[in-house]
């Protein structure tokens, strides 16, 4: 299992606890910048993950770097979790395409990201428009927009699982399936 944009590793540690044979967690630590801007808290990067890993005696492998860096390693995963990050990358189509490439044939990727109000396609935001002083939120995805993007990226099937509103913000959850061989 691969956890993309793991932050403190919540989903990676959960997957390990639930029996995933190998878990890799990747994060470029972009959050250091927006945690400083939003809350004035200075983080070094990775300290939350390391503290929890130690408490849990975890074997989750932490990779500090851009998610796209994993594409070149050749490792393949049957499940990829991509939560809270798609709206924070400059090239969401490139990220989806790259992650489709790290999935084993027939594998699934679970996506959770910022949505849009109603049935829109994809919206573009100004710096700080969604979260005050957070310049790293670029996009909101409607069901149609996310499905179209996933099709461009090579996914065979997209299921929109839910479109809840969390803390006043629309979110979208979907399952993207890679074609089998
Ligand atoms: C809002 S947090 C989501 C954390 C966690 N996945 C969750 O849903 O609770 C987004 C995370 O993605 C990371 N991130 C953003 N762009 C990234 C990239 N290109 N490659 C790897 N990680 C990235 C950020 O540093 C941050 O830790």
mmCIF file of C-alpha atoms and ligand atoms in Angstrom, residues 3-7 11 26-31 34 65-68 83-85 87-89 112, ligand 1:
data_model
loop_
_atom_site.group_PDB
_atom_site.id
_atom_site.type_symbol
_atom_site.label_atom_id
_atom_site.label_comp_id
_atom_site.label_asym_id
_atom_site.label_seq_id
_atom_site.Cartn_x
_atom_site.Cartn_y
_atom_site.Cartn_z
ATOM 1 C CA UNK A 3 0.076 6.554 1.111
ATOM 2 C CA UNK A 4 0.638 9.710 -0.945
ATOM 3 C CA UNK A 5 0.922 12.986 1.001
ATOM 4 C CA UNK A 6 1.036 11.072 4.282
ATOM 5 C CA UNK A 7 1.664 14.066 6.627
ATOM 6 C CA UNK A 11 -3.625 6.280 6.894
ATOM 7 C CA UNK A 26 5.593 9.682 0.826
ATOM 8 C CA UNK A 27 5.480 13.407 1.591
ATOM 9 C CA UNK A 28 7.409 16.388 0.220
ATOM 10 C CA UNK A 29 6.766 18.270 3.498
ATOM 11 C CA UNK A 30 5.048 21.148 1.713
ATOM 12 C CA UNK A 31 2.988 21.419 4.904
ATOM 13 C CA UNK A 34 1.453 26.342 5.124
ATOM 14 C CA UNK A 65 10.107 13.836 -1.521
ATOM 15 C CA UNK A 66 7.698 14.438 -4.345
ATOM 16 C CA UNK A 67 5.175 11.664 -4.991
ATOM 17 C CA UNK A 68 6.253 11.596 -8.652
ATOM 18 C CA UNK A 83 -6.025 11.820 0.533
ATOM 19 C CA UNK A 84 -5.995 15.584 0.911
ATOM 20 C CA UNK A 85 -3.365 16.288 -1.751
ATOM 21 C CA UNK A 87 -6.047 20.047 -4.733
ATOM 22 C CA UNK A 88 -2.544 20.977 -3.493
ATOM 23 C CA UNK A 89 -0.458 19.971 -6.518
ATOM 24 C CA UNK A 112 -10.091 12.285 -1.243
HETATM 25 C C1 LIG B 1 -3.647 18.224 3.697
HETATM 26 S S1 LIG B 1 -2.330 17.115 3.903
HETATM 27 C C2 LIG B 1 -3.170 15.554 3.886
HETATM 28 C C3 LIG B 1 -2.591 14.574 4.889
HETATM 29 C C4 LIG B 1 -3.247 13.202 4.926
HETATM 30 N N1 LIG B 1 -3.093 12.500 3.656
HETATM 31 C C5 LIG B 1 -4.708 13.323 5.280
HETATM 32 O O1 LIG B 1 -5.566 13.207 4.409
HETATM 33 O O2 LIG B 1 -5.003 13.532 6.469
HETATM 34 C C6 LIG B 1 -1.548 17.096 2.273
HETATM 35 C C7 LIG B 1 -0.149 16.486 2.339
HETATM 36 O O3 LIG B 1 0.372 16.313 1.006
HETATM 37 C C8 LIG B 1 1.746 16.707 1.005
HETATM 38 N N2 LIG B 1 2.095 17.019 -0.386
HETATM 39 C C9 LIG B 1 1.691 18.062 -1.155
HETATM 40 N N3 LIG B 1 2.193 17.984 -2.395
HETATM 41 C C10 LIG B 1 2.927 16.834 -2.433
HETATM 42 C C11 LIG B 1 3.700 16.192 -3.451
HETATM 43 N N4 LIG B 1 3.803 16.725 -4.679
HETATM 44 N N5 LIG B 1 4.323 15.026 -3.163
HETATM 45 C C12 LIG B 1 4.230 14.497 -1.908
HETATM 46 N N6 LIG B 1 3.507 15.060 -0.904
HETATM 47 C C13 LIG B 1 2.870 16.215 -1.164
HETATM 48 C C14 LIG B 1 1.798 17.871 1.988
HETATM 49 O O4 LIG B 1 3.097 18.118 2.473
HETATM 50 C C15 LIG B 1 0.841 17.368 3.082
HETATM 51 O O5 LIG B 1 1.502 16.596 4.052
#
